[in-house]
Amino acid sequence: MPTEDDLFGAVDALLEQVAQDDLPGPAERKRLREAAGLSQEQVAKALKTRREAVGNWESGRTEPRPPKRAAYARLLEGLAARFPAPESQALSEPAVRETFTPAPAQAAPVPPTPAAVQAPARAEGSTTRPSSASSRPGATKAATRPVKRTATKATAAAAADPRFENGPLAVVDVDSDGQVVAYCVGGLVLDVPAKSIPALVEWTLKEARLGQPKLSGPGKDADPLLVLTEAALERYGLPVALTQEERLAGRIPEGHKVIKQLVRADWKLTKRGFGPWARIYRPATGSERACVQLCIPSWRALDSRHWGEAGQLPPAELARVLGVYASRVMTPRGSTAVTGLELMTALHPPTRASQPDTEGRRHPEHNPGSLGRDPVDCAPCEAPDGHPLLKDLPRFHVRGPAGKLFEEAYDWARPLTDAECMHRHLVGLDVNMAFAAGANGLVVGLGAPTHVKQPPFDPKLPGSWLVDLSHVDLSRVKVGKEWVELDGALLPSPFTPKGERPEGPAWYATPTVAYAQELGYEVRPIEAWVRYENGRYLDGWYNRLRDAYLATMADLGVHADLAPADFLAAMDGWRQRDPQLAIVVDAIKATVKGGLGKLRERPRGEGWRPGEPWRALSRPTWRPDIRAAVISRTRINFHRKIVKHAAFTGQYPVAILSDCVVYATDGTSPLDFLPYRDGKPLPGGFKLGINPGLVKHEGTQTVLWGEEVRERFNAPELNLARYIKDGTVTDVDSGE
């Protein structure tokens, strides 16, 4: 026979279930609390919950769950009896049970700016924990019904695809109550019922509603990303930090208990194993994918060189940083370099669905404009040392310019002239997103190269050309349609990274050779490796990263339409306005450089020996020719601005490093020497602004500082562009 306690417990359960539908609307909840003079903290303390939860109940973003729901309903009912609604409100909300009725679902107010870019608010209603995540033991069936929520800009995908209504990713942590929670973008917090890593993966795919829609028609949706904090690692039986041996291997041992749990649950890991960026999956069935990516910051997943202090941020703030990056670039797939490369593929998938055949079936076919799904060999001159194409060369053979394509960024400097020493300051200019700008509109090869002998040069044909450019004299060049006289000794050569004049035939990418023609000189290639199948493969990649960069800088108060003086003022202290968004800016820029670097990825250990293939060669995106073309065009764009500036002002650079150039001048600001007239810059020269390809102020130091540094290190051609930002000079030899 049931005891009295059993019967009372059953009745309480019924009352809790009935209480699911007797709450007033969110606005009325807030009115009742304020009418009673109660704070959210007081209500939260009485209900043994968090203040953020009370705020979210009042904003309508979530609903309370048992057993708190019944207690909350009782509180509101008591307050409603003591503080009845005004007559006008009572007429619009007829009473039931002598107090109130459940208000109809109301649309939550849309925030004025994307919630993904707002800091997780610490005010009322900042963090949400929807009842859809309440499938823990003891939760009633009614409590697990999905809560009606309106789409907010925090999850841009929600309006278009409800599968991803909670955003692209979540940071999994353990709260002060010992409950595992997942912090999503926009301040949303989900309760996580999973007790193990396999259960966490299952929950993510079935209940969490995390992920991101595909970036192009033939592409694939982004897999959900879970970021595990140290507390979450401990809860799920994973080490908080890797041992030195595990760091070198890049993963935990195959015999680890968590990996055994995954194997028993029929989950698989990619070849890189369970490391800082682990991918857990089951083989796809049809078009359905079952894959979850893990990011583990304490295992050094977020490189501090690119993500700053992101790995040490609290969970909600880390979710914000990664969420902004994911919404504007893509869900991280690994390091910023890996993500940059994956973004190229996501925007130009290698295959697409064919037209239906006679039986109505579609098949994968090559997607025009992509690199395809099969790797192609590079030209011998494009192959880095150790490549299988070069295995027949003598062991210690060193290839010179006539045997190797060497397109790299500038690292050039020269001594100051006597006239320049009379100036007071050195001012550095930095080109925004220089390599991204170099990729914009660039025609690159899509297929394998074709070898030709003594071809006529075609500036529209991507490839590598063996040509002698030693006859190009920078003392007399064409600028537009006019021939101008310059001091060629004060200019770097545009054809070599060190700025030295070439001494004979050398391999160059198409933009470099085309620039020699632009300067007014004839070019006669000896041979070439050209790619007749070509296109503007990087345009979508550039546009995505440009938009991400400009949107984030605009959030930091630096807009694209500012006047020069206003732009310089806006750039002063931009990082301090929102350090978290500043991290996103750095990550976007690292995505550009890292993605281009991945196009020519070198061997990474694994027992590789010269002459043997390495893993990256099996990718269709291993394309050193594309990387060389982007760098070539970036360097040429830079040199073109320098020449136009010199022709118009008579000023010459004293140092160039990658995308930074230094001039000697009397003033401390770029406006003291850039030739602006009526707010308009020199056409084709340097222009201040935040857009890719425009320049910003890198730093100012005194000429005395520059001369003292060079004298101290006995290096008259020390590259001052490396240290112009803050004047700190470290190890000169390593260039750090």
XYZ file of C-alpha atoms in Angstrom:
736
model
C 0.000 0.000 0.000
C 1.319 3.515 -0.782
C 2.350 5.614 2.154
C 1.136 9.116 2.872
C 4.466 10.521 1.664
C 4.126 8.631 -1.627
C 0.638 10.042 -2.155
C 1.726 13.550 -1.248
C 4.684 13.225 -3.636
C 2.382 12.135 -6.450
C 0.025 15.051 -5.751
C 2.961 17.498 -5.735
C 4.070 16.104 -9.083
C 0.570 16.690 -10.472
C 0.543 20.212 -9.111
C 3.911 20.882 -10.737
C 2.600 19.570 -14.033
C -0.506 21.746 -13.781
C 1.745 24.686 -13.008
C 3.276 24.435 -16.476
C 0.475 26.521 -17.946
C -0.434 29.019 -15.276
C 2.310 31.621 -15.603
C 1.592 35.180 -16.711
C 3.375 36.736 -19.649
C 6.993 37.871 -19.328
C 6.105 41.548 -19.045
C 3.618 40.826 -16.236
C 6.212 38.793 -14.354
C 8.554 41.745 -14.351
C 5.756 44.161 -13.383
C 4.750 42.051 -10.404
C 8.298 41.787 -9.116
C 8.941 45.509 -9.463
C 5.580 46.378 -7.919
C 6.608 44.375 -4.854
C 9.963 46.131 -4.714
C 11.859 42.862 -5.151
C 15.115 42.491 -7.016
C 15.969 39.664 -9.352
C 18.622 38.564 -6.871
C 16.013 38.199 -4.105
C 13.733 36.100 -6.294
C 16.648 33.972 -7.461
C 17.811 33.378 -3.906
C 14.322 32.293 -2.804
C 14.000 29.891 -5.734
C 17.580 28.581 -5.416
C 18.467 29.633 -8.947
C 20.595 32.243 -10.677
C 19.703 35.873 -11.184
C 20.271 35.461 -14.927
C 17.600 32.780 -15.027
C 15.034 35.095 -13.420
C 15.943 37.797 -15.932
C 15.391 35.395 -18.802
C 12.020 34.302 -17.445
C 11.016 37.949 -17.397
C 12.297 38.577 -20.924
C 10.473 35.544 -22.315
C 13.584 33.900 -23.659
C 13.191 30.842 -21.428
C 10.662 29.277 -19.092
C 11.275 27.891 -15.593
C 11.343 24.113 -15.163
C 10.093 21.936 -12.317
C 10.375 22.100 -9.406
C 11.142 25.812 -9.624
C 8.252 26.440 -12.029
C 5.563 25.605 -9.471
C 7.253 27.731 -6.806
C 7.628 30.624 -9.241
C 3.976 30.342 -10.229
C 2.975 30.454 -6.571
C 5.098 33.551 -6.003
C 3.599 35.342 -8.986
C 0.080 34.365 -8.001
C 0.625 35.771 -4.524
C 2.067 38.987 -5.915
C -0.789 39.300 -8.407
C -3.297 39.110 -5.553
C -1.519 41.948 -3.729
C -0.613 44.042 -6.783
C -3.378 43.628 -9.378
C -2.767 44.878 -12.874
C -4.051 48.312 -13.876
C -7.574 48.326 -15.260
C -6.440 48.827 -18.867
C -4.104 45.878 -18.628
C -6.708 43.731 -16.888
C -9.125 44.319 -19.750
C -6.568 43.103 -22.252
C -5.647 40.047 -20.142
C -8.821 38.475 -18.654
C -8.272 36.686 -15.375
C -8.507 32.952 -14.876
C -8.331 31.309 -11.467
C -9.181 34.791 -10.192
C -5.712 36.056 -10.938
C -4.260 35.714 -14.447
C -4.025 33.612 -17.559
C -0.944 32.476 -19.434
C -0.076 35.251 -21.819
C 0.157 34.383 -25.502
C 3.633 33.868 -26.865
C 5.117 37.271 -27.572
C 7.989 38.165 -29.786
C 11.012 39.128 -27.795
C 12.419 42.514 -28.779
C 15.138 42.246 -31.389
C 18.359 43.795 -30.113
C 19.646 46.780 -32.075
C 22.940 45.083 -32.848
C 23.725 41.409 -33.449
C 23.781 39.614 -30.132
C 26.691 37.626 -31.452
C 28.809 40.747 -31.269
C 27.494 41.984 -27.947
C 29.329 41.176 -24.776
C 27.444 38.641 -22.654
C 25.384 41.125 -20.721
C 25.781 41.249 -16.999
C 22.533 43.107 -16.622
C 19.145 41.512 -16.220
C 18.288 38.807 -18.700
C 21.832 38.231 -19.846
C 22.103 34.469 -19.719
C 19.445 32.002 -20.806
C 18.922 28.354 -20.042
C 16.060 27.012 -22.151
C 13.938 24.189 -20.861
C 14.542 22.282 -24.070
C 17.771 21.127 -22.471
C 16.090 19.760 -19.365
C 16.006 16.074 -20.209
C 17.739 15.243 -16.963
C 16.444 12.553 -14.602
C 13.407 13.850 -12.742
C 12.256 16.288 -15.423
C 8.640 15.804 -16.399
C 7.479 15.306 -19.936
C 5.783 18.676 -19.963
C 9.009 20.327 -18.899
C 10.873 19.089 -21.946
C 8.517 20.648 -24.455
C 10.327 23.149 -26.681
C 9.962 26.734 -25.562
C 8.544 29.158 -28.102
C 11.263 31.686 -28.819
C 11.548 34.333 -31.434
C 14.643 34.434 -33.562
C 17.207 37.035 -32.569
C 20.235 38.223 -34.437
C 22.359 36.257 -32.003
C 21.699 33.215 -34.126
C 21.432 34.403 -37.688
C 20.937 30.856 -38.864
C 17.860 30.350 -36.706
C 15.521 32.300 -38.966
C 16.659 30.366 -42.021
C 17.357 26.978 -40.477
C 15.877 25.972 -37.115
C 18.405 23.139 -36.876
C 20.988 25.710 -35.807
C 18.848 28.054 -33.734
C 21.336 28.004 -30.837
C 24.268 29.145 -32.964
C 27.377 27.535 -34.423
C 29.159 26.577 -31.214
C 29.068 26.318 -27.453
C 31.587 26.502 -24.611
C 30.980 23.596 -22.227
C 31.682 24.314 -18.556
C 30.596 23.277 -15.063
C 28.721 25.933 -13.088
C 28.822 26.637 -9.363
C 26.008 24.139 -8.762
C 28.020 21.339 -10.352
C 25.778 21.276 -13.440
C 27.381 20.945 -16.877
C 26.263 23.877 -19.015
C 26.906 25.035 -22.556
C 27.409 28.757 -23.197
C 26.232 29.691 -26.681
C 26.356 32.947 -28.627
C 24.149 35.794 -27.532
C 24.255 34.863 -23.833
C 22.257 31.668 -24.284
C 23.069 28.884 -21.789
C 21.956 25.264 -22.169
C 21.890 22.597 -19.479
C 23.895 19.585 -20.615
C 22.620 16.216 -19.351
C 25.500 14.201 -20.861
C 27.671 12.260 -18.402
C 30.384 11.180 -20.861
C 32.029 12.347 -24.064
C 30.011 9.892 -26.248
C 26.806 11.112 -24.587
C 27.930 14.714 -25.088
C 28.359 14.071 -28.803
C 24.933 12.429 -29.008
C 23.321 15.329 -27.147
C 25.028 17.866 -29.409
C 23.721 16.231 -32.561
C 20.212 15.442 -31.328
C 19.240 18.197 -28.908
C 21.670 21.119 -28.840
C 20.675 22.584 -32.217
C 24.197 23.776 -32.899
C 25.825 24.223 -36.279
C 26.039 26.618 -39.182
C 24.447 26.591 -42.649
C 26.679 25.987 -45.633
C 28.389 28.970 -47.218
C 27.695 27.945 -50.819
C 25.082 25.975 -52.716
C 27.013 22.735 -53.264
C 28.725 22.943 -49.876
C 28.073 21.256 -46.549
C 26.717 22.581 -43.298
C 29.355 23.300 -40.682
C 29.578 20.735 -37.909
C 28.828 21.928 -34.375
C 31.831 23.008 -32.333
C 32.159 22.345 -28.610
C 34.833 24.148 -26.612
C 35.716 22.278 -23.420
C 36.901 24.248 -20.404
C 39.216 22.781 -17.787
C 36.267 22.034 -15.510
C 34.507 20.204 -18.338
C 37.652 18.208 -19.083
C 37.813 17.037 -15.477
C 34.120 16.167 -15.468
C 34.485 14.006 -18.579
C 37.681 12.288 -17.534
C 40.118 14.117 -19.796
C 43.430 15.644 -18.718
C 43.441 19.382 -18.111
C 46.799 19.686 -19.870
C 48.798 17.434 -22.163
C 52.109 15.972 -21.125
C 55.184 16.889 -23.117
C 55.015 13.570 -24.947
C 51.341 14.099 -25.755
C 52.021 17.642 -26.987
C 54.662 16.351 -29.356
C 52.301 13.651 -30.609
C 49.444 16.171 -30.801
C 46.982 13.821 -29.099
C 46.247 11.675 -26.060
C 47.203 7.962 -26.243
C 44.960 5.562 -28.143
C 44.433 3.579 -24.972
C 42.880 6.453 -23.026
C 39.584 5.551 -21.370
C 37.665 8.293 -23.201
C 38.807 6.951 -26.561
C 37.693 3.483 -25.471
C 34.293 4.916 -24.575
C 34.009 6.404 -28.049
C 34.980 3.119 -29.686
C 32.353 1.214 -27.673
C 29.744 3.757 -28.768
C 30.757 3.317 -32.453
C 32.250 6.795 -32.764
C 35.393 7.385 -34.791
C 38.238 9.893 -34.689
C 40.070 11.370 -37.664
C 43.704 10.452 -38.299
C 44.952 13.249 -36.087
C 43.315 11.502 -33.113
C 41.993 13.064 -29.931
C 43.993 16.270 -29.790
C 43.380 19.994 -29.304
C 41.048 20.017 -32.331
C 39.427 16.589 -32.261
C 36.749 15.518 -34.739
C 34.359 12.797 -33.610
C 32.128 11.268 -36.262
C 30.241 8.342 -37.680
C 30.353 7.591 -41.409
C 27.768 9.675 -43.243
C 24.583 7.990 -44.385
C 23.373 9.687 -47.534
C 23.436 13.441 -47.049
C 23.222 13.217 -43.261
C 26.437 13.925 -41.395
C 27.108 12.952 -37.809
C 30.196 14.874 -36.741
C 31.140 17.089 -33.818
C 34.360 19.068 -33.444
C 35.997 19.692 -30.103
C 38.255 22.616 -29.247
C 40.311 22.340 -26.065
C 41.974 25.666 -25.168
C 44.024 24.259 -22.268
C 45.631 21.898 -24.793
C 46.772 24.981 -26.736
C 44.066 24.796 -29.365
C 43.833 28.605 -29.457
C 47.336 29.766 -30.340
C 48.083 32.932 -28.379
C 49.881 34.401 -31.407
C 46.556 34.526 -33.233
C 43.904 34.352 -30.507
C 45.630 36.418 -27.835
C 44.196 35.719 -24.390
C 41.032 34.066 -25.708
C 41.907 30.760 -24.076
C 41.828 32.401 -20.625
C 38.462 34.137 -21.057
C 35.432 33.104 -18.984
C 33.140 30.692 -20.876
C 30.475 33.228 -21.861
C 33.064 35.683 -23.156
C 34.926 32.975 -25.047
C 31.632 31.922 -26.639
C 31.168 35.513 -27.720
C 34.624 35.800 -29.307
C 34.394 32.503 -31.160
C 30.779 33.176 -32.055
C 31.569 36.487 -33.742
C 34.397 34.831 -35.666
C 32.165 31.923 -36.681
C 29.302 34.127 -37.828
C 31.547 36.395 -39.880
C 34.207 33.988 -41.129
C 33.165 30.392 -40.444
C 33.042 27.944 -37.570
C 36.709 27.296 -36.673
C 37.973 23.992 -38.041
C 41.352 24.107 -36.335
C 44.019 26.783 -36.246
C 43.388 30.045 -38.062
C 45.548 28.691 -40.897
C 43.448 25.539 -41.200
C 40.265 27.595 -41.065
C 41.559 29.949 -43.760
C 42.161 27.009 -46.067
C 38.850 25.362 -45.183
C 37.088 28.629 -45.984
C 38.387 28.440 -49.554
C 36.913 24.962 -49.941
C 33.647 25.885 -48.216
C 33.122 28.743 -50.673
C 34.205 26.656 -53.692
C 33.352 22.996 -52.960
C 35.126 20.589 -55.318
C 31.928 18.872 -56.478
C 28.275 19.619 -57.050
C 25.218 17.523 -57.814
C 24.732 16.716 -61.478
C 21.487 16.971 -63.371
C 19.197 13.951 -62.863
C 20.037 10.993 -65.056
C 17.474 8.823 -66.852
C 16.558 7.214 -63.535
C 16.205 10.552 -61.783
C 19.410 10.145 -59.765
C 22.028 12.825 -59.259
C 25.760 12.196 -59.108
C 28.715 14.280 -57.914
C 30.459 16.172 -60.683
C 33.217 18.771 -60.861
C 32.133 22.161 -59.576
C 33.311 24.810 -62.092
C 35.600 27.389 -60.552
C 36.867 25.039 -57.844
C 40.171 23.215 -57.510
C 38.454 19.857 -57.867
C 38.816 16.932 -55.488
C 42.038 15.484 -56.891
C 45.446 17.059 -56.255
C 47.560 18.224 -59.182
C 51.334 18.328 -59.407
C 53.028 21.673 -59.281
C 55.672 22.756 -61.772
C 59.248 21.742 -60.861
C 60.227 25.383 -60.357
C 57.308 25.811 -57.929
C 58.201 22.759 -55.838
C 59.834 23.467 -52.468
C 63.058 21.712 -51.543
C 62.509 18.053 -50.704
C 59.507 17.657 -53.011
C 59.242 14.294 -54.825
C 59.625 16.100 -58.187
C 63.171 17.005 -57.101
C 64.273 13.620 -55.791
C 66.709 13.115 -58.699
C 68.686 16.264 -57.868
C 72.028 15.797 -56.108
C 71.677 15.629 -52.332
C 73.243 19.013 -51.527
C 72.176 20.794 -54.710
C 71.108 24.410 -54.134
C 68.708 25.827 -56.695
C 69.262 29.414 -57.701
C 66.775 31.943 -59.113
C 66.861 30.165 -62.482
C 65.785 26.899 -60.865
C 63.308 27.962 -58.216
C 60.319 30.300 -58.019
C 60.933 32.583 -55.057
C 58.047 34.990 -54.552
C 58.095 36.292 -50.980
C 57.153 39.455 -49.115
C 59.554 42.374 -48.765
C 62.317 42.472 -46.175
C 64.388 45.445 -47.343
C 66.133 48.408 -45.782
C 68.860 50.901 -46.644
C 70.966 53.500 -44.819
C 69.501 56.972 -44.430
C 70.810 59.663 -46.707
C 72.309 62.854 -45.270
C 69.121 64.734 -46.141
C 66.957 62.117 -44.421
C 69.117 62.317 -41.291
C 68.154 65.979 -41.048
C 64.517 65.016 -40.557
C 63.251 64.491 -37.035
C 61.055 61.414 -37.270
C 60.546 58.048 -38.896
C 56.882 57.282 -39.611
C 55.611 53.811 -40.445
C 52.606 52.992 -42.608
C 50.949 49.587 -42.519
C 48.778 48.219 -45.317
C 45.492 46.808 -44.031
C 44.923 43.168 -44.924
C 47.639 43.472 -47.564
C 47.625 39.832 -48.659
C 43.846 39.720 -48.765
C 43.923 42.777 -51.024
C 46.503 40.987 -53.171
C 44.081 38.100 -53.628
C 41.188 40.324 -54.670
C 40.426 39.885 -58.373
C 43.538 37.777 -58.942
C 43.287 35.177 -61.708
C 44.924 31.944 -60.552
C 45.376 28.526 -62.077
C 42.763 25.914 -61.309
C 44.303 22.915 -63.046
C 47.671 21.368 -63.817
C 50.451 23.451 -65.447
C 51.528 23.178 -69.071
C 55.189 23.592 -70.006
C 55.945 25.901 -72.960
C 59.212 27.096 -74.523
C 59.838 30.738 -75.467
C 56.201 31.767 -75.114
C 54.984 35.310 -75.677
C 54.153 36.788 -72.313
C 50.448 37.053 -71.538
C 49.689 39.121 -68.400
C 46.253 37.470 -68.168
C 47.622 33.933 -68.080
C 48.570 32.661 -64.590
C 51.773 30.715 -64.333
C 55.493 30.802 -63.620
C 57.843 32.426 -66.153
C 61.595 32.136 -66.584
C 62.647 35.587 -67.763
C 65.542 38.013 -67.401
C 64.426 41.274 -65.757
C 67.885 42.596 -64.903
C 67.546 45.285 -67.581
C 64.698 47.067 -65.792
C 66.126 50.387 -64.578
C 64.180 52.033 -61.762
C 65.855 55.364 -62.503
C 63.530 55.780 -65.474
C 60.124 54.149 -65.420
C 56.632 54.679 -66.689
C 54.066 55.941 -64.212
C 50.790 55.688 -66.051
C 51.572 56.960 -69.520
C 54.392 59.260 -68.467
C 58.097 58.415 -68.213
C 59.564 59.766 -64.955
C 63.079 60.086 -63.584
C 63.672 58.654 -60.097
C 66.613 57.967 -57.830
C 66.717 54.227 -58.463
C 69.359 53.679 -55.776
C 66.821 54.645 -53.103
C 64.164 52.213 -54.297
C 63.981 48.452 -53.769
C 63.721 46.245 -56.809
C 60.157 44.984 -57.226
C 61.430 41.620 -58.428
C 63.177 40.269 -55.325
C 62.104 40.110 -51.668
C 65.379 41.652 -50.508
C 65.014 44.481 -53.005
C 68.200 43.512 -54.887
C 68.366 43.971 -58.630
C 68.204 40.584 -60.431
C 71.405 39.454 -62.106
C 69.972 37.202 -64.789
C 67.087 34.899 -65.669
C 64.841 33.927 -62.783
C 61.405 32.424 -62.234
C 58.589 34.866 -61.521
C 54.832 34.660 -61.109
C 52.657 36.419 -63.677
C 52.016 39.645 -61.646
C 55.761 40.287 -61.279
C 56.466 39.955 -65.003
C 53.392 42.022 -65.857
C 54.704 44.825 -63.633
C 57.978 44.921 -65.570
C 55.906 45.562 -68.682
C 53.896 48.207 -66.826
C 57.130 50.036 -65.947
C 57.786 50.305 -69.678
C 60.234 47.456 -70.312
C 60.098 44.555 -72.733
C 60.002 40.997 -71.375
C 60.927 37.849 -73.302
C 60.293 34.645 -71.353
C 62.667 31.754 -71.984
C 60.153 29.157 -70.837
C 57.067 28.972 -68.658
C 54.643 26.737 -66.814
C 51.214 28.185 -67.509
C 47.704 27.199 -66.496
C 45.116 27.534 -69.201
C 42.342 26.491 -66.814
C 42.052 29.446 -64.496
C 39.675 31.761 -62.677
C 39.212 34.186 -59.807
C 39.129 31.435 -57.215
C 39.927 33.673 -54.240
C 37.336 36.395 -54.818
C 34.692 34.897 -52.529
C 37.343 34.167 -49.905
C 38.545 37.748 -50.023
C 35.031 39.177 -49.839
C 34.123 37.054 -46.823
C 37.248 38.021 -44.883
C 37.063 41.664 -45.934
C 33.473 41.936 -44.753
C 34.345 40.216 -41.472
C 37.242 42.602 -40.896
C 35.305 45.759 -41.764
C 32.266 44.766 -39.696
C 34.386 44.038 -36.641
C 36.398 47.234 -36.977
C 33.128 49.164 -37.361
C 31.966 47.629 -34.072
C 35.165 49.061 -32.601
C 34.371 52.519 -33.898
C 36.537 52.514 -37.024
C 34.344 52.944 -40.098
C 35.215 52.754 -43.772
C 33.967 56.245 -44.649
C 35.970 58.301 -42.158
C 37.966 61.330 -43.243
C 41.768 60.899 -42.885
C 42.105 62.837 -39.620
C 39.017 61.185 -38.165
C 40.328 57.788 -39.192
C 43.637 58.352 -37.401
C 41.741 59.485 -34.302
C 39.460 56.447 -34.432
C 42.447 54.118 -34.718
C 43.980 55.591 -31.587
C 43.229 53.117 -28.817
C 40.822 50.971 -30.850
C 41.899 47.791 -29.050
C 40.936 49.116 -25.639
C 37.343 49.834 -26.701
C 36.537 46.132 -26.727
C 39.494 43.782 -26.170
C 37.378 40.777 -27.078
C 36.523 42.111 -30.520
C 40.178 43.077 -30.925
C 40.951 39.359 -30.554
C 38.533 38.663 -33.400
C 40.296 41.214 -35.607
C 43.650 39.541 -34.983
C 42.152 36.119 -35.719
C 40.682 37.345 -39.015
C 44.044 38.722 -40.125
C 45.765 35.492 -39.071
C 43.201 33.568 -41.107
C 44.297 35.445 -44.218
C 48.013 34.871 -43.785
C 47.673 31.369 -42.407
C 45.298 30.241 -45.137
C 47.686 31.427 -47.838
C 50.596 29.777 -46.032
C 48.732 26.466 -45.991
C 48.715 26.500 -49.793
C 52.413 25.596 -49.558
C 52.452 23.614 -46.319
C 55.736 21.867 -45.656
C 56.336 18.494 -43.973
C 55.555 18.422 -40.256
C 57.727 15.645 -38.925
C 56.017 12.240 -39.145
C 59.284 10.621 -40.180
C 59.409 12.455 -43.488
C 62.566 12.289 -45.610
C 63.534 14.508 -48.589
C 62.163 13.144 -51.839
C 59.186 11.475 -50.186
C 55.635 12.842 -50.367
C 54.118 14.360 -47.238
C 50.504 14.486 -46.133
C 49.663 17.962 -47.432
C 50.491 16.942 -51.013
C 47.355 14.798 -51.102
C 45.147 17.889 -50.838
C 43.804 19.629 -53.951
C 44.390 22.845 -52.002
C 48.151 22.287 -51.866
C 48.890 24.937 -54.478
C 52.210 26.774 -54.073
C 51.580 28.574 -57.367
C 48.486 30.299 -55.946
C 50.385 31.365 -52.852
C 53.233 32.708 -55.009
C 50.814 34.665 -57.211
C 49.142 36.328 -54.199
C 52.470 37.294 -52.629
C 53.770 38.541 -55.977
C 50.732 40.720 -56.507
C 50.872 42.046 -52.944
C 54.512 43.044 -53.297
C 53.887 44.628 -56.705
C 50.893 46.594 -55.369
C 53.139 47.910 -52.619
C 55.926 48.889 -55.013
C 53.497 50.642 -57.337
C 52.344 52.919 -54.503
C 55.952 53.610 -53.487
C 56.900 54.613 -57.026
C 53.904 56.920 -57.428
C 54.613 58.509 -54.066
C 58.272 59.042 -54.992
C 57.417 60.473 -58.399
C 54.987 62.984 -56.876
C 56.752 63.949 -53.626
C 60.418 63.021 -54.056
C 60.229 60.948 -50.860
C 61.655 57.428 -50.758
C 61.169 54.629 -48.225
C 63.991 53.751 -45.857
C 62.671 50.304 -44.856
C 59.955 47.848 -45.889
C 58.873 44.723 -44.063
C 56.057 42.694 -45.573
C 53.192 45.210 -45.416
C 54.901 48.033 -43.476
C 56.898 50.903 -44.988
C 58.906 53.593 -43.165
C 59.579 57.166 -44.320
C 61.783 59.902 -42.834
C 59.830 63.110 -42.238
C 59.656 66.090 -39.922
C 56.177 65.393 -38.593
C 54.888 62.564 -36.434
C 51.712 61.773 -38.374
C 51.151 60.225 -41.808
C 49.236 63.378 -42.705
C 52.508 65.303 -42.369
C 53.921 63.700 -45.516
C 51.114 61.986 -47.433
C 50.055 64.278 -50.310
C 46.387 64.888 -49.510
C 44.658 67.745 -51.320
C 41.187 68.809 -50.237
C 40.884 65.517 -48.376
C 41.725 63.483 -51.478
C 44.848 61.296 -51.682
C 47.315 60.916 -54.511
C 45.653 58.671 -57.126
C 47.279 55.263 -56.964
C 49.352 56.235 -53.930
C 48.919 55.647 -50.215
C 45.470 56.363 -48.833
C 44.499 56.321 -45.171
C 41.535 54.117 -44.366
C 40.441 50.786 -42.945
C 39.637 48.994 -46.201
C 42.038 46.264 -47.338
C 44.833 47.810 -49.385
C 44.589 51.196 -47.647
C 47.057 52.185 -44.949
C 47.038 53.060 -41.281
C 49.609 54.580 -38.955
C 51.957 51.841 -37.742
C 54.130 53.940 -35.461
C 56.492 56.886 -35.142
C 60.023 56.998 -33.756
C 62.777 59.600 -33.945
C 65.543 59.494 -36.523
C 67.989 59.537 -33.608
C 66.358 56.349 -32.321
C 66.846 54.680 -35.708
C 70.481 55.671 -36.016
C 71.224 54.685 -32.406
C 69.686 51.238 -32.916
C 71.660 50.618 -36.090
C 74.870 51.784 -34.447
C 74.250 49.691 -31.350
C 73.885 46.523 -33.395
C 76.466 47.562 -35.978
C 73.868 47.056 -38.696
C 73.599 50.089 -41.024
C 70.804 48.362 -42.968
C 68.858 47.024 -39.983
C 65.200 46.853 -40.981
C 63.645 49.567 -38.827
C 60.159 48.651 -40.077
C 60.330 45.647 -37.778
C 60.529 47.843 -34.667
C 58.791 51.066 -35.693
C 55.544 50.226 -33.898
C 56.728 50.654 -30.313
C 60.481 51.143 -30.673
C 61.324 47.955 -28.777
C 64.270 46.139 -30.346
C 64.796 42.521 -29.349
C 66.864 39.832 -31.020
C 68.080 41.358 -34.268
C 69.374 38.102 -35.704
C 66.087 36.228 -35.355
C 64.046 39.231 -36.367
C 61.649 38.835 -33.483
